Short mmCIF file of C-alpha atoms in Angstrom, two decimals:
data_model
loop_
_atom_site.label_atom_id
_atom_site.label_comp_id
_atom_site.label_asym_id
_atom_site.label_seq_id
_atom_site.Cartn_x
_atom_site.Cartn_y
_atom_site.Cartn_z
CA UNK A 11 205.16 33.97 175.63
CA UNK A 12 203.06 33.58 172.21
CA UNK A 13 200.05 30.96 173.41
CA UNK A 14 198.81 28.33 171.52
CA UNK A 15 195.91 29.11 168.86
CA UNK A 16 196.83 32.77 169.30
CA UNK A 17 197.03 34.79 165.94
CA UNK A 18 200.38 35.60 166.45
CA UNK A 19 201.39 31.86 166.98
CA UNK A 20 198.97 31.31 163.59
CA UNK A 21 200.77 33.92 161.38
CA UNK A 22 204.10 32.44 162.49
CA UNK A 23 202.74 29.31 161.74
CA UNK A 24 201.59 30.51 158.09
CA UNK A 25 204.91 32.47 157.65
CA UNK A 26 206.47 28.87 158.29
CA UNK A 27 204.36 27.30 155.75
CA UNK A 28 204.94 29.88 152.91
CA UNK A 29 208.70 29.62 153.76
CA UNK A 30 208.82 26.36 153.20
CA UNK A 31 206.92 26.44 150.02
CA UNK A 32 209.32 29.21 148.86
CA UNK A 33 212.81 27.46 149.78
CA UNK A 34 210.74 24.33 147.77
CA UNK A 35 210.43 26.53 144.77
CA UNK A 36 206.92 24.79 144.27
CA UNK A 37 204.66 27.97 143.38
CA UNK A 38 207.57 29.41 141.30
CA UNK A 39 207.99 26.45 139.45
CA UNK A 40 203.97 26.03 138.62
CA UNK A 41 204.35 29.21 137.20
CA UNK A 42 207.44 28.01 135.26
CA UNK A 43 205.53 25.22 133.64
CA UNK A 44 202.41 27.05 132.97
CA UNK A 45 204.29 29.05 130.96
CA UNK A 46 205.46 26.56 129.03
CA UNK A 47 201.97 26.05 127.93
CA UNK A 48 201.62 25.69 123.69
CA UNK A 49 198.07 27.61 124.12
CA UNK A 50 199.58 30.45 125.56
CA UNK A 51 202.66 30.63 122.44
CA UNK A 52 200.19 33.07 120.39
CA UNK A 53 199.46 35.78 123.39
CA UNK A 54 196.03 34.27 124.51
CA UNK A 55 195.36 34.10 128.31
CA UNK A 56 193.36 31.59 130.25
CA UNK A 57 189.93 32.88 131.15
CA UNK A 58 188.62 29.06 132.19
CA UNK A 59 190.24 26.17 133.34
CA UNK A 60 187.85 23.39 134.98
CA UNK A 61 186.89 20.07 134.40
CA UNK A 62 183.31 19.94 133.38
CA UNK A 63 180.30 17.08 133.12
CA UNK A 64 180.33 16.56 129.46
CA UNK A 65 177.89 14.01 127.58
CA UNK A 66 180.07 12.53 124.89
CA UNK A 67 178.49 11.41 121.35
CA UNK A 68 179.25 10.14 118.23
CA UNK A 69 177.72 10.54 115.18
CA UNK A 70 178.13 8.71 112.17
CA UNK A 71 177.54 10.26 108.38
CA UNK A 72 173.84 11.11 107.35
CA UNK A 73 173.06 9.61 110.74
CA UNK A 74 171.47 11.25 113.72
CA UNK A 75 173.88 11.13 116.52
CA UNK A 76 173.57 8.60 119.45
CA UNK A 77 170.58 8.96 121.91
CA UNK A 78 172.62 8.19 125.11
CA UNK A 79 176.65 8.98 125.03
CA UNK A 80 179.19 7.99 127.61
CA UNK A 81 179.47 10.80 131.03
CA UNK A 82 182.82 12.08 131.44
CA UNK A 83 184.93 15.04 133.05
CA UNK A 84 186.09 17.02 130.21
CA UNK A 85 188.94 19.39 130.86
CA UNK A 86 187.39 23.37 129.47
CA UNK A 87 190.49 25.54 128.86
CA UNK A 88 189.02 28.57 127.45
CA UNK A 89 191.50 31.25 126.19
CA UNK A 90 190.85 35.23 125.21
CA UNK A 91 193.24 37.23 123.65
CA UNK A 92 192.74 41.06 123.89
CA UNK A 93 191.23 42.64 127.34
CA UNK A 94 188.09 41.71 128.42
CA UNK A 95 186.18 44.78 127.59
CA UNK A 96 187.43 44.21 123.61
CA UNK A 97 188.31 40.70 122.83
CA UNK A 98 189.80 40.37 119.37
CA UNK A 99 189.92 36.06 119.76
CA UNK A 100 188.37 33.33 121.57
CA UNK A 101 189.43 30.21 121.62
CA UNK A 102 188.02 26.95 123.46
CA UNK A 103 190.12 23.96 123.96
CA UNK A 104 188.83 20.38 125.52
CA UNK A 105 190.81 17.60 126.47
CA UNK A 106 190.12 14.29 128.28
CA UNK A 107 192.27 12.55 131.23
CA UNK A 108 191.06 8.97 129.42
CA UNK A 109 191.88 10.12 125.95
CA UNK A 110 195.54 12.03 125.24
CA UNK A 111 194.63 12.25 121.91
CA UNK A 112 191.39 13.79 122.65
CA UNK A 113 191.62 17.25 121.82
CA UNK A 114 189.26 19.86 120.18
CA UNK A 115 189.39 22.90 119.09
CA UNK A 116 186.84 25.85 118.96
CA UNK A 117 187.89 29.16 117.61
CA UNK A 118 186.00 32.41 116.88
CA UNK A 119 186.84 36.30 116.43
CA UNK A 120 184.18 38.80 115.71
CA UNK A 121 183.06 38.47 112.64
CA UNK A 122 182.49 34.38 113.59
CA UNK A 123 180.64 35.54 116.35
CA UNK A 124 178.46 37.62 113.90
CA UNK A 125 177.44 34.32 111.71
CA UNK A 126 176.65 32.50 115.15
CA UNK A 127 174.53 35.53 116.43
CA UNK A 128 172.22 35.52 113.29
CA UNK A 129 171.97 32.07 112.78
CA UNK A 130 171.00 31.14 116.41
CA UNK A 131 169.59 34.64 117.08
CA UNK A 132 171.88 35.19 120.31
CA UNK A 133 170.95 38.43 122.13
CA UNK A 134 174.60 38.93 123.22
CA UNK A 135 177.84 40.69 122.16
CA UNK A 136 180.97 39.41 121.48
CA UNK A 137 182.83 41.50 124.43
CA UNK A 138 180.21 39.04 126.53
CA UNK A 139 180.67 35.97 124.95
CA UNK A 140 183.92 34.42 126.70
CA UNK A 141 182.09 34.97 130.57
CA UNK A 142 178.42 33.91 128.91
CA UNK A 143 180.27 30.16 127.92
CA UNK A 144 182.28 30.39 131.67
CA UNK A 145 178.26 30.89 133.06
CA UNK A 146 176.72 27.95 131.18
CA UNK A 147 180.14 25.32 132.05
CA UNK A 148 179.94 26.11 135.90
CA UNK A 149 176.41 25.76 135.47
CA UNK A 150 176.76 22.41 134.09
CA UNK A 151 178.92 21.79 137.18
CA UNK A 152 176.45 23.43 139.66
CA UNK A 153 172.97 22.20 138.23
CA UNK A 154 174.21 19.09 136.55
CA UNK A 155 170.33 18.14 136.24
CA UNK A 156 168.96 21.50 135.03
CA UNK A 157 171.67 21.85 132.93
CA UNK A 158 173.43 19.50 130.53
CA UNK A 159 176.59 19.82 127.99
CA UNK A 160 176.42 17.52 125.08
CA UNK A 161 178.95 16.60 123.11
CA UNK A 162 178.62 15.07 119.44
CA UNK A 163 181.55 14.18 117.40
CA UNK A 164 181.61 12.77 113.65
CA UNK A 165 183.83 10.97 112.36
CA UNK A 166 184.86 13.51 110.28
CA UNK A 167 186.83 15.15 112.99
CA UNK A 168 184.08 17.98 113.47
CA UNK A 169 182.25 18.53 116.28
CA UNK A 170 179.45 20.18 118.39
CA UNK A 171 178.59 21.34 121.68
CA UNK A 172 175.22 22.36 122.51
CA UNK A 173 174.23 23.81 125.64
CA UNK A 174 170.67 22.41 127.06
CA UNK A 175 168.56 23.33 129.95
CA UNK A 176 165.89 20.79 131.11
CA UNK A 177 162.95 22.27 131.94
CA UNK A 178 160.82 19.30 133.30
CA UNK A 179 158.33 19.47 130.29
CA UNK A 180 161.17 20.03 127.37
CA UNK A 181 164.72 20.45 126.65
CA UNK A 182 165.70 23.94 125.26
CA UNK A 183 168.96 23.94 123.37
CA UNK A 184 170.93 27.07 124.87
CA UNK A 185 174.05 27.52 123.00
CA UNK A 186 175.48 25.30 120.10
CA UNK A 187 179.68 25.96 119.21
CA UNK A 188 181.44 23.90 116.65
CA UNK A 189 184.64 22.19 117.23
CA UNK A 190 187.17 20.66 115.27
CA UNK A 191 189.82 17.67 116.29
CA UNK A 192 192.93 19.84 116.20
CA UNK A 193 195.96 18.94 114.06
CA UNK A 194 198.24 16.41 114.70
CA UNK A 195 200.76 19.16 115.41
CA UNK A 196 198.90 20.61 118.46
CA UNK A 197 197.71 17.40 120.10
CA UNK A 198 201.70 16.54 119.96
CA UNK A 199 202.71 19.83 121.64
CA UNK A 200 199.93 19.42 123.84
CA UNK A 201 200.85 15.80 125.05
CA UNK A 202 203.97 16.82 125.34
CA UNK A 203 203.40 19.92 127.89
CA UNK A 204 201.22 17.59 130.11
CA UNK A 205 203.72 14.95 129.92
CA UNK A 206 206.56 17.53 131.09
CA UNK A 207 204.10 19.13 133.35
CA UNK A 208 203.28 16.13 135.41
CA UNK A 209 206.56 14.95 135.44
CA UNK A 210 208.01 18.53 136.60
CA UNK A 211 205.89 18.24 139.48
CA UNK A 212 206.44 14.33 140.61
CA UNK A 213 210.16 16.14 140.48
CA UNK A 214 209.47 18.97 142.88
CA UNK A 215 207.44 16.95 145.04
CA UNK A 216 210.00 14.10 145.65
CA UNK A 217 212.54 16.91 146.26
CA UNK A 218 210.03 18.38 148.79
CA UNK A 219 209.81 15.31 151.03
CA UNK A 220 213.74 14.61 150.97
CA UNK A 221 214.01 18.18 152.37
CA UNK A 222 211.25 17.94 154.97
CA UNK A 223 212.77 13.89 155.74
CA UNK A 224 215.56 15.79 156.55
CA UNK A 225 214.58 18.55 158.49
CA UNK A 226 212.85 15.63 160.62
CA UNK A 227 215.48 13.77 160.92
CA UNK A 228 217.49 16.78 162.38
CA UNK A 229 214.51 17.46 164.69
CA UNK A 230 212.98 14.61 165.26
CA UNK A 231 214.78 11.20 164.39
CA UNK A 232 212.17 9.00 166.18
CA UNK A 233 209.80 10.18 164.44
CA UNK A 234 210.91 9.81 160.97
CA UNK A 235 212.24 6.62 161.89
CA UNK A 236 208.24 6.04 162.97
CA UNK A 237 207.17 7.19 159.33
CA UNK A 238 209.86 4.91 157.33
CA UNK A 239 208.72 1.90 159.71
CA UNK A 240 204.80 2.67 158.29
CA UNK A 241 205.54 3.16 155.09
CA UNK A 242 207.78 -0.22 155.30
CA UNK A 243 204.40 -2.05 157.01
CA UNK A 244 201.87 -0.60 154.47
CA UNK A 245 204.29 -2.18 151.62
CA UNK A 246 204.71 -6.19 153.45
CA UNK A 247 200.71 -6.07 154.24
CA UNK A 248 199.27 -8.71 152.48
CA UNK A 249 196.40 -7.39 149.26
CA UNK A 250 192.73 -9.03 150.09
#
């Protein structure tokens, strides 16, 4: 007999899981719809994918920008085309959950990468660039007091992000990218996949839980008929 807690009664246990995840088609189809992904269209691959702490700002023509902006979880999808060891493209994207029409685009290849290097004097090569930006982001996550990123759009549809560390007695600007708003084009392709995306999924999910209400109700009918009897009671109680 196979006791409880055991590892064999564990990896059945897992083998049951994965099966049921399988005969779901959930993983597959996250693959399927990742695929489906406009950013990936031009051969780029995702090196980053996180939500990060950003500052937002907005600055206005021959203005200086704002001296407090709004906090808010930006989504960083940063993409690299080439291998890692020689990147011919890099390309940042950032989105907002609040804001479907909030998209930005930062793009550079190696001769961009030159102009940044001698303007801001960076003492790093381009093949390093895509996992220096991934270090400062989860950084930003990690240390959100040591380390901030800030955010300033114009109304021109450009943009900045500049990477600071605060270091008690000043604030030493790390890292600055440009971004631009991208074209109406992309944001509709983007909206689009996340529309589809979320949608695909609600789909798979509902199609999960008739499968498992069934295999309950095969099993177990007194118990499902316990879960429908909750779910009914959670629905007639009365909002405070």
């Amino acid at each position: 007999s196979v006791q409880s807690g055991s590892p064999t009664r564990r990896s059945l246990a897992s083998a049951g899981r994965r099966a049921m995840l399988d005969e779901s088609g959930l993983d597959g189809a996250d693959v399927t719809l990742d695929e489906l992904d406009p950013s990936l269209q031009d051969g780029h691959r995702v090196a980053y994918d996180r939500e990060v702490p950003f500052e937002l700002r907005v600055q206005d023509a021959d203005a200086r920008p704002q001296e407090v902006g709004t906090l808010e979880a930006i989504r960083c999808k940063i993409l690299a085309l080439g291998d890692d060891l020689n990147p011919q493209h890099c390309r940042f994207e950032v989105t907002s959950e609040n804001d479907l029409f909030f998209h930005f685009t930062h793009s550079v290849d190696e001769n961009n990468f030159r102009e940044m290097q001698e303007k801001q004097k960076l003492m790093i090569d381009f093949s390093d660039y895509v996992a220096v930006i991934i270090k400062m982001l989860n950084n930003c996550i990690k240390e959100p007091q040591s380390f901030l990123a800030v955010f300033v759009m114009q109304r021109d549809g450009q943009a900045r992000l500049d990477f600071i560390q605060n270091m008690e007695y000043k604030f030493v600007e790390l890292l600055s990218l440009s971004f631009d708003a991208s074209p109406e084009e992309v944001v509709r392709q983007q909206i689009t996949f996340r529309y589809n995306s979320v949608k695909g999924r609600l789909a798979l999910m509902q199609s999960k839980l008739h499968d498992m209400s069934a295999l309950v109700k095969v099993k177990n009918p007194s118990l499902l008929l316990q879960l429908q009897n909750q779910k009914v009671g959670a629905r007639a109680a009365p909002k405070r």
